[in-house]
Coordinates of N, CA and C in Angstrom, one line a residue:
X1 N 50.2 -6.1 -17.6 CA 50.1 -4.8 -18.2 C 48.6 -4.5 -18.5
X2 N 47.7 -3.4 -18.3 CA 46.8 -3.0 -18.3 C 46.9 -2.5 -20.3
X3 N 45.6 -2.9 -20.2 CA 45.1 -2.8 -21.5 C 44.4 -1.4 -21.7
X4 N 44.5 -0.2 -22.5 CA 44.4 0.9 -22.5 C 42.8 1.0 -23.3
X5 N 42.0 1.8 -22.5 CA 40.8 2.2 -23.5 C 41.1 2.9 -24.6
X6 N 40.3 2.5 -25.7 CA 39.9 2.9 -27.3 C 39.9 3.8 -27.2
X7 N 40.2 5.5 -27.7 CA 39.8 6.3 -27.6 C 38.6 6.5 -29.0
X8 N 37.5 7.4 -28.5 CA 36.0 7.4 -29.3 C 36.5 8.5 -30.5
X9 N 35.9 8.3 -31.5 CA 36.6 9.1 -32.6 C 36.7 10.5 -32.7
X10 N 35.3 11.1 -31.9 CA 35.6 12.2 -31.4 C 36.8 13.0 -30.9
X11 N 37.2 12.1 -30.0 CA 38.2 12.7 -28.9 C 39.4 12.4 -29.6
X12 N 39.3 11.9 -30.9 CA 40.8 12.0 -31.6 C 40.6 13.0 -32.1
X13 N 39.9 13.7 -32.9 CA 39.4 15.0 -33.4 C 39.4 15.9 -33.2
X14 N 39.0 16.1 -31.6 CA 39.2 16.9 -30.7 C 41.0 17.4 -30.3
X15 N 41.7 15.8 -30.1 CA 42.8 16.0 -29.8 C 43.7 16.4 -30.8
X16 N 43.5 16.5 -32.2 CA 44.4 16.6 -33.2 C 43.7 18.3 -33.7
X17 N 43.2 18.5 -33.4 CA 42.6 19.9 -33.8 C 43.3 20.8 -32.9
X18 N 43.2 20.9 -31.7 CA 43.6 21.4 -30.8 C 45.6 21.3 -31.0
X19 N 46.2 20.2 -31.1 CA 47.4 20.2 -31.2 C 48.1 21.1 -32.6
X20 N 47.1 20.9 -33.9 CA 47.4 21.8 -34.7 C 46.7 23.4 -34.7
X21 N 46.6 24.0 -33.9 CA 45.7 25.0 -33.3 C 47.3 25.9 -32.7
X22 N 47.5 24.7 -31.4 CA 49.3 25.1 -30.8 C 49.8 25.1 -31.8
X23 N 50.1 24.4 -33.1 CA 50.8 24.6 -33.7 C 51.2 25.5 -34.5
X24 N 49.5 25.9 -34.7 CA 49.7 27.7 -35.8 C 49.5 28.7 -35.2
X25 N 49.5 28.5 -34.1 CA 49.7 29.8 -33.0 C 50.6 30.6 -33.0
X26 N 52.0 29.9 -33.1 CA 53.1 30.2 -33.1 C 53.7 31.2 -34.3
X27 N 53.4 32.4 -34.3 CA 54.1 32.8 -35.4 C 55.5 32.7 -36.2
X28 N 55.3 32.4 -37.5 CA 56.2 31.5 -38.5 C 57.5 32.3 -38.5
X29 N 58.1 33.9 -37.9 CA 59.0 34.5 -37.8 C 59.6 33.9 -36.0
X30 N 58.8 33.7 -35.4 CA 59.4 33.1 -33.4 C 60.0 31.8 -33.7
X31 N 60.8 31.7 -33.3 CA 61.3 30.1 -33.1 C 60.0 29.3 -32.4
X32 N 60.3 28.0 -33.4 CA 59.6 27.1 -32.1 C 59.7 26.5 -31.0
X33 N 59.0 25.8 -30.1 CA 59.5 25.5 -29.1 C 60.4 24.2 -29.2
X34 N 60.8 23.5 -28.1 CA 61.9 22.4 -28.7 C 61.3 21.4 -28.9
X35 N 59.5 21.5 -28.1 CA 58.7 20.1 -28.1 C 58.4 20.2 -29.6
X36 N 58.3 21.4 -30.6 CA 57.5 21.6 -31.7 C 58.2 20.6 -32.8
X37 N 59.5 20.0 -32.7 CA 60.2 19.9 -33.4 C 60.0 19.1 -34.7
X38 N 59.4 18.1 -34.1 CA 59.0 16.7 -34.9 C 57.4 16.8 -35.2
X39 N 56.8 17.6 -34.6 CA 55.0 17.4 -33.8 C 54.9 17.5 -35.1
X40 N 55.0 18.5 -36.6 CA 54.3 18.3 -37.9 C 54.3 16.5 -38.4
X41 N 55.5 15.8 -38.0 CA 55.3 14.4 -38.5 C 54.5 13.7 -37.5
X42 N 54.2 13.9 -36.1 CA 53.6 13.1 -35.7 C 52.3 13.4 -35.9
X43 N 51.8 15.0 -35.9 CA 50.6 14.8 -36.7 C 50.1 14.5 -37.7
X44 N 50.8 14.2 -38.9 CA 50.3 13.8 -39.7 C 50.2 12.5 -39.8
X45 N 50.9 11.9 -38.4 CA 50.9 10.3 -38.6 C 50.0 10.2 -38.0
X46 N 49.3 10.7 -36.7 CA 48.3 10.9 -36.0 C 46.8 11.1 -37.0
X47 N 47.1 11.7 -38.0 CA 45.9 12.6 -38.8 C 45.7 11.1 -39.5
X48 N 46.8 10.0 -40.5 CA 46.7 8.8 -41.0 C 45.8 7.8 -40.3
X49 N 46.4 7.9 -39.0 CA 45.8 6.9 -38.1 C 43.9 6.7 -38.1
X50 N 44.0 8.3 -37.5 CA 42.4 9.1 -37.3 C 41.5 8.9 -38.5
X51 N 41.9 9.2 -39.5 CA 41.2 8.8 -40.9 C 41.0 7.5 -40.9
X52 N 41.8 6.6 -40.4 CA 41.7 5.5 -40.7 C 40.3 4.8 -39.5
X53 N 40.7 5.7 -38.3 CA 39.5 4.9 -37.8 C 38.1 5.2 -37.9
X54 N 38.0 6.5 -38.9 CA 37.2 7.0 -38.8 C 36.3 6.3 -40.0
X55 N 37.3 6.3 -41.1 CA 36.7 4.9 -41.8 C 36.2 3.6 -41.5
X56 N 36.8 2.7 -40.6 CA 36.3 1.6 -39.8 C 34.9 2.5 -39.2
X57 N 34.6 3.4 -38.1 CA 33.8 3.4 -37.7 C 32.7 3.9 -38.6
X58 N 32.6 4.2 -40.1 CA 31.8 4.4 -40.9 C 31.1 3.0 -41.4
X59 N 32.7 2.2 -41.8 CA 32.1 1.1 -42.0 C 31.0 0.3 -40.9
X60 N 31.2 0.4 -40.0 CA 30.8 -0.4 -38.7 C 29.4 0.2 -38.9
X61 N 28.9 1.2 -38.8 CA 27.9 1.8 -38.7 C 26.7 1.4 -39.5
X62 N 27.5 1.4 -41.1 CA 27.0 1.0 -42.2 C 26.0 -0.1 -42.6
X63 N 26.9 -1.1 -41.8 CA 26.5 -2.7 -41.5 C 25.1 -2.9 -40.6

């Protein structure tokens, strides 16, 4: 099984900005879509993650 590249902290930043962007686009009277369903929990598990690396990479820098 191939070992997946790191994504750079950026490009999580990028990627979770953008997904909550789709997500307030949608006005709060439209239904959402059926992918929208869960997406508030996985971003904020996504947003846990990204803070988290973004701390390591603070730390790393530091040193």
């Amino acid at each position: 099984m191939k070992k997946r590249a790191k994504k750079e902290v950026v490009h999580r930043i990028e990627y979770y900005t953008r997904k909550v962007a789709q997500r307030a686009a949608v006005h709060p009277s439209k239904k959402q879509p059926r992918s929208f369903k869960y997406r508030s929990y996985r971003l904020m598990a996504y947003k846990k993650m990204m803070h988290e690396e973004i701390r390591k990479y603070q730390e790393a820098r530091l040193c």
